[in-house]
Structures are given as structure tokens and as C-alpha cells.
Short mmCIF file of C-alpha atoms and ligand atoms in Angstrom, two decimals:
data_model
loop_
_atom_site.label_atom_id
_atom_site.label_comp_id
_atom_site.label_asym_id
_atom_site.label_seq_id
_atom_site.Cartn_x
_atom_site.Cartn_y
_atom_site.Cartn_z
CA MET I 75 -92.18 -69.57 50.12
CA THR I 76 -89.64 -69.65 52.86
CA HIS I 77 -86.44 -68.32 51.21
CA CYS I 78 -84.28 -69.62 53.99
CA ASN I 79 -80.63 -70.04 53.05
CA ILE I 80 -79.35 -73.50 53.80
CA LEU I 81 -75.68 -74.35 53.57
CA VAL I 82 -75.28 -77.98 52.51
CA VAL I 83 -71.93 -79.53 53.40
CA GLU I 84 -71.56 -83.00 51.89
CA ASP I 85 -68.55 -84.51 50.13
CA GLU I 86 -70.41 -87.13 48.10
CA ASP I 87 -71.41 -85.51 44.81
CA ALA I 88 -74.53 -87.59 44.24
CA ILE I 89 -75.91 -87.02 47.74
CA ARG I 90 -75.06 -83.31 47.62
CA ALA I 91 -76.85 -82.92 44.26
CA MET I 92 -79.86 -84.80 45.63
CA LEU I 93 -79.97 -82.59 48.76
CA ILE I 94 -79.77 -79.40 46.68
CA MET I 95 -82.62 -80.60 44.49
CA VAL I 96 -84.81 -81.61 47.45
CA LEU I 97 -84.21 -78.28 49.20
CA GLU I 98 -84.91 -76.23 46.07
CA GLN I 99 -88.14 -78.12 45.52
CA ALA I 100 -89.12 -77.39 49.12
CA GLY I 101 -88.63 -73.66 48.46
CA PHE I 102 -85.32 -73.17 50.24
CA SER I 103 -82.22 -71.49 48.83
CA PRO I 104 -79.42 -74.01 49.19
CA ILE I 105 -75.71 -73.27 48.92
CA ALA I 106 -73.39 -76.23 48.30
CA ALA I 107 -70.01 -77.00 49.84
CA ALA I 108 -67.98 -80.20 49.50
CA ASP I 109 -65.96 -79.87 52.69
CA ALA I 110 -65.52 -77.74 55.83
CA GLN I 111 -63.05 -75.43 54.08
CA GLU I 112 -65.49 -74.60 51.31
CA ALA I 113 -68.26 -74.27 53.85
CA GLN I 114 -66.20 -71.83 55.91
CA LYS I 115 -65.69 -69.69 52.81
CA ALA I 116 -69.41 -69.72 52.08
CA LEU I 117 -70.12 -68.67 55.69
CA GLU I 118 -67.81 -65.70 55.43
CA GLU I 119 -69.74 -64.49 52.39
CA ASP I 120 -73.20 -64.87 53.80
CA LEU I 121 -74.66 -66.32 56.98
CA PRO I 122 -77.10 -69.15 56.29
CA ASP I 123 -80.23 -69.78 58.37
CA LEU I 124 -79.26 -73.41 58.78
CA ILE I 125 -76.37 -75.74 58.01
CA LEU I 126 -77.03 -79.27 56.84
CA LEU I 127 -73.77 -80.89 57.76
CA ASP I 128 -72.43 -84.32 56.91
CA TRP I 129 -70.72 -85.95 59.88
CA MET I 130 -68.04 -87.71 57.80
CA LEU I 131 -66.10 -85.25 55.67
CA PRO I 132 -62.56 -85.47 54.33
CA GLY I 133 -60.18 -83.23 56.29
CA ILE I 134 -62.03 -81.50 59.12
CA SER I 135 -65.00 -83.68 60.07
CA GLY I 136 -68.50 -82.27 60.25
CA VAL I 137 -68.60 -82.72 64.00
CA GLU I 138 -65.27 -80.99 64.50
CA TRP I 139 -66.30 -78.06 62.30
CA ALA I 140 -69.63 -77.77 64.12
CA ARG I 141 -67.77 -77.67 67.43
CA ARG I 142 -65.61 -74.80 66.13
CA LEU I 143 -68.63 -72.86 64.90
CA LYS I 144 -70.35 -73.17 68.25
CA LYS I 145 -67.37 -71.40 69.86
CA GLU I 146 -67.64 -68.39 67.56
CA PRO I 147 -70.12 -65.72 68.67
CA MET I 148 -70.63 -64.83 64.99
CA TYR I 149 -71.68 -68.36 64.02
CA ARG I 150 -72.87 -70.11 67.13
CA ASP I 151 -76.55 -69.26 66.64
CA ILE I 152 -76.73 -70.82 63.19
CA ALA I 153 -78.82 -73.97 63.43
CA ILE I 154 -77.04 -77.18 62.48
CA ILE I 155 -78.57 -80.48 61.43
CA LEU I 156 -76.03 -83.30 61.30
CA LEU I 157 -76.33 -85.89 58.57
CA THR I 158 -74.86 -89.23 59.26
CA ALA I 159 -74.76 -92.89 58.44
CA ARG I 160 -74.35 -93.63 62.11
CA GLY I 161 -77.57 -94.28 63.89
CA GLU I 162 -76.31 -95.09 67.30
CA GLU I 163 -77.73 -93.35 70.31
CA GLU I 164 -74.25 -92.51 71.56
CA ASP I 165 -73.43 -90.61 68.37
CA LYS I 166 -76.72 -88.80 68.55
CA VAL I 167 -75.92 -87.66 72.07
CA ARG I 168 -72.44 -86.57 70.97
CA GLY I 169 -73.91 -84.62 68.07
CA LEU I 170 -76.41 -82.84 70.31
CA GLU I 171 -73.75 -82.20 72.95
CA ILE I 172 -71.57 -80.24 70.55
CA GLY I 173 -74.58 -78.05 69.85
CA ALA I 174 -76.24 -79.56 66.79
CA ASP I 175 -79.96 -78.82 66.71
CA ASP I 176 -80.97 -82.10 65.19
CA TYR I 177 -79.64 -85.24 63.67
CA VAL I 178 -80.78 -87.10 60.55
CA THR I 179 -79.58 -90.61 59.82
CA LYS I 180 -78.88 -91.76 56.27
CA PRO I 181 -80.76 -93.10 54.43
CA PHE I 182 -83.62 -90.66 54.98
CA SER I 183 -86.63 -89.74 52.91
CA PRO I 184 -86.69 -86.24 51.39
CA LYS I 185 -90.01 -85.69 53.13
CA GLU I 186 -88.54 -86.51 56.54
CA LEU I 187 -85.51 -84.30 55.94
CA VAL I 188 -87.61 -81.30 54.90
CA ALA I 189 -89.89 -81.78 57.90
CA ARG I 190 -86.89 -81.83 60.26
CA ILE I 191 -85.41 -78.73 58.62
CA ARG I 192 -88.72 -76.89 58.91
CA ALA I 193 -89.06 -77.88 62.57
CA VAL I 194 -85.59 -76.53 63.40
CA LEU I 195 -86.16 -73.32 61.42
CA ARG I 196 -89.48 -72.80 63.14
CA ARG I 197 -87.92 -73.39 66.53
CA THR I 198 -85.14 -70.91 65.82
CA GLY I 199 -87.62 -68.38 64.46
CA LYS I 200 -86.13 -68.40 60.96
CA LEU I 201 -89.19 -69.35 58.97
CA GLN I 202 -90.55 -66.16 57.46
CA GLY I 203 -94.07 -65.26 58.40
CA SER I 204 -93.84 -67.47 61.44
CA THR I 205 -93.65 -65.84 64.83
CA SER I 206 -94.23 -69.07 66.69
CA ILE I 207 -91.72 -71.44 68.14
CA VAL I 208 -93.20 -74.91 68.42
CA LEU I 209 -91.82 -77.73 70.50
CA GLY I 210 -94.01 -80.75 71.08
CA ASP I 211 -97.39 -79.35 72.13
CA LEU I 212 -95.81 -76.12 73.40
CA THR I 213 -96.16 -72.99 71.29
CA LEU I 214 -94.49 -69.71 72.06
CA ASP I 215 -95.77 -66.79 70.02
CA THR I 216 -93.13 -64.08 70.07
CA GLU I 217 -95.41 -61.44 68.56
CA GLN I 218 -98.36 -61.89 70.86
CA HIS I 219 -96.19 -62.92 73.80
CA ARG I 220 -98.30 -65.97 74.39
CA LEU I 221 -97.22 -69.34 75.63
CA THR I 222 -99.60 -72.25 75.19
CA VAL I 223 -99.68 -75.95 75.97
CA GLY I 224 -102.12 -77.48 73.52
CA ASP I 225 -104.93 -74.93 73.54
CA GLN I 226 -104.33 -73.74 77.10
CA GLN I 227 -102.58 -70.47 77.72
CA LEU I 228 -99.91 -70.24 80.42
CA GLU I 229 -99.66 -67.14 82.58
CA VAL I 230 -95.98 -66.29 82.61
CA SER I 231 -94.18 -63.07 83.53
CA PRO I 232 -92.05 -61.29 80.87
CA THR I 233 -88.88 -62.74 82.44
CA GLU I 234 -90.27 -66.25 82.44
CA PHE I 235 -91.36 -65.73 78.85
CA ARG I 236 -87.78 -64.84 77.91
CA LEU I 237 -86.51 -67.82 79.80
CA MET I 238 -88.98 -70.10 78.00
CA HIS I 239 -87.99 -68.51 74.69
CA PHE I 240 -84.37 -69.34 75.38
CA PHE I 241 -85.19 -72.86 76.54
CA MET I 242 -87.44 -73.62 73.57
CA THR I 243 -84.85 -72.40 71.07
CA HIS I 244 -82.08 -74.34 72.86
CA PRO I 245 -83.65 -77.64 73.89
CA ASP I 246 -81.81 -80.70 75.19
CA LYS I 247 -78.70 -78.82 76.27
CA VAL I 248 -77.51 -78.15 79.79
CA TYR I 249 -76.89 -74.54 80.80
CA SER I 250 -75.22 -73.35 83.97
CA ARG I 251 -76.77 -70.51 85.94
CA THR I 252 -74.04 -68.18 84.66
CA GLN I 253 -74.77 -69.15 81.07
CA LEU I 254 -78.48 -68.62 81.58
CA LEU I 255 -77.79 -65.21 83.14
CA ASP I 256 -75.68 -64.21 80.13
CA GLN I 257 -78.12 -65.53 77.58
CA VAL I 258 -81.44 -64.52 79.09
CA TRP I 259 -80.70 -61.46 81.20
CA GLY I 260 -77.56 -60.27 79.39
CA ARG I 261 -74.05 -59.72 80.63
CA SER I 262 -74.57 -56.13 81.62
CA VAL I 263 -77.26 -56.89 84.16
CA TYR I 264 -76.20 -57.72 87.68
CA ILE I 265 -78.39 -60.44 89.08
CA GLU I 266 -77.59 -63.01 91.68
CA GLU I 267 -77.54 -66.56 90.46
CA ARG I 268 -80.22 -67.64 92.88
CA THR I 269 -82.64 -65.29 91.10
CA ILE I 270 -82.57 -67.84 88.30
CA ASP I 271 -83.63 -70.56 90.70
CA VAL I 272 -86.57 -68.42 91.74
CA HIS I 273 -87.70 -67.98 88.14
CA ILE I 274 -87.14 -71.65 87.37
CA ARG I 275 -89.24 -72.58 90.40
CA ARG I 276 -92.07 -70.30 89.23
CA LEU I 277 -91.84 -71.62 85.71
CA ARG I 278 -92.03 -75.19 86.96
CA LYS I 279 -95.04 -74.33 89.08
CA ILE I 280 -96.82 -72.89 86.05
CA LEU I 281 -95.85 -75.89 83.93
CA ALA I 282 -96.95 -78.22 86.74
CA GLU I 283 -100.45 -76.82 86.48
CA HIS I 284 -100.44 -78.39 83.01
CA ASN I 285 -98.58 -81.52 84.11
CA ARG I 286 -95.45 -80.44 82.24
CA GLU I 287 -93.07 -79.69 85.13
CA GLU I 288 -90.67 -82.39 83.84
CA LEU I 289 -89.72 -80.11 80.93
CA VAL I 290 -87.36 -78.08 83.08
CA GLN I 291 -84.77 -80.49 84.43
CA THR I 292 -82.16 -79.91 87.09
CA VAL I 293 -78.72 -81.24 86.22
CA ARG I 294 -77.09 -81.66 89.59
CA GLY I 295 -73.93 -79.66 90.06
CA PHE I 296 -74.27 -77.93 86.71
CA GLY I 297 -77.52 -76.20 85.97
CA TYR I 298 -80.69 -76.71 83.98
CA ARG I 299 -81.87 -78.37 80.83
CA PHE I 300 -85.11 -78.00 78.95
CA SER I 301 -86.15 -81.20 77.23
CA LEU I 302 -89.20 -83.05 76.01
CA ILE I 303 -87.34 -86.27 76.77
CA ASP I 304 -87.22 -87.42 80.41
CA1 CA H 800 -69.44 -87.99 53.78
#
């Protein structure tokens, strides 16, 4: 049993009821909200492990609410999966840009939805009993401090391990050097920005030994992105 709390925000009664049923059957503890206002109230009572958020909501849209949450230090780490009838690549990119962790297009099968939820929860370390973050064939074990590609172990320093931990829990998003410093090293530590480049270079070298150097991507003029997609 997982006992992860999932906040379901969907205005259509039938779909919301179906989602609640599917999540309960999968062993999750769902909380229902019909719009962003209700969802906000639910958040203030208890922080969920994940928000399943409909894109099209009356009043504040799902995307707009997600954007607001991602600006709040209290809420920004809550994983969000956007639900939408739109299947266009452009919308997907927009959803991921505002900080959603994944995107599920309606209609979807309950099995697919649960698998996507589990994947995001695993990646964000919210599945109980799981100390591993899995992304593609990469596994980062936070308890044993091991990073593996397939069955091969990568020799990374503690700093590079932290960097990989951050990257694997925040894939597909671009981070500036300053943001990486704040997130990985912490605000109180004084480190020059080029130190990040040194660690990135080492990380790439290690990944290159396993033909995975393309995972850490340079976004010219901005910073770095970790992505399984080229
Ligand atoms: Ca809707």
C-alpha cells in the first residue's frame, strides 16, 4: 500500500468520481476538488503528495493555478500531473514549462494513469518504501547513495550525486547556474558559478563512459537541462 495523498481537481462530476475510484482501487488516498478555489482550500488543510489537475477548469484554469503554486515555496515541490483533452505537442511543452511533472491526455486508461502517477511519485521520492528514483534506465538510490545505468554503477562524488538527484527529480526543465546553486548547494553557501560548470563537466564525463552524456544538456545563454529527450 502506498497511502500517498492525491488531490484531484476536476470540474466534471463523472470524471472526478471515476478518478477517485481508480485512485482508491490503486491504493492511493484521493481528495476531491471541483475547481482551483476548492483545491486551494484542500491544500491549506493538508499538503498532498501529488496533484492531478484538469487543464480546463471554470474560473482559474488548471494551468494558471499550477503556475501560481510553482511560485510558492510552500507548494512548489508538490508534483503536478496535468489532465487535458488537448494532445498537441505545444500544449505539452507549455504544461511542462510551467512546472508540471507530467501530462496525461484524455481519454486515458486507468492503468496508464496509475502508471504515470506511480512514475512521478517514485521520481519525487514519495512512494513509501521506495528509496529509488527511476528515470529511464537510470536509478538513483538515495539510501545506498548509488547511481546506476542499467546494471552498471556510476562513480560519482557526493556533490555530483546531489546534482544528479536534483536533475532526476526535476527533469526536462532548464535551470540557470544561480538556480542550480540555490537548489543543490543552498543559498547560504558561497560558490562561484563556474564551479557548477566543473561539476557538470565531470558528470558528463562519467555519463559519457556509459554513452549517456546527452542527458545533461546546455541551454545556451541560460543554463542546463536534464532530459531523456534529445
Ligand atoms: Ca474540465
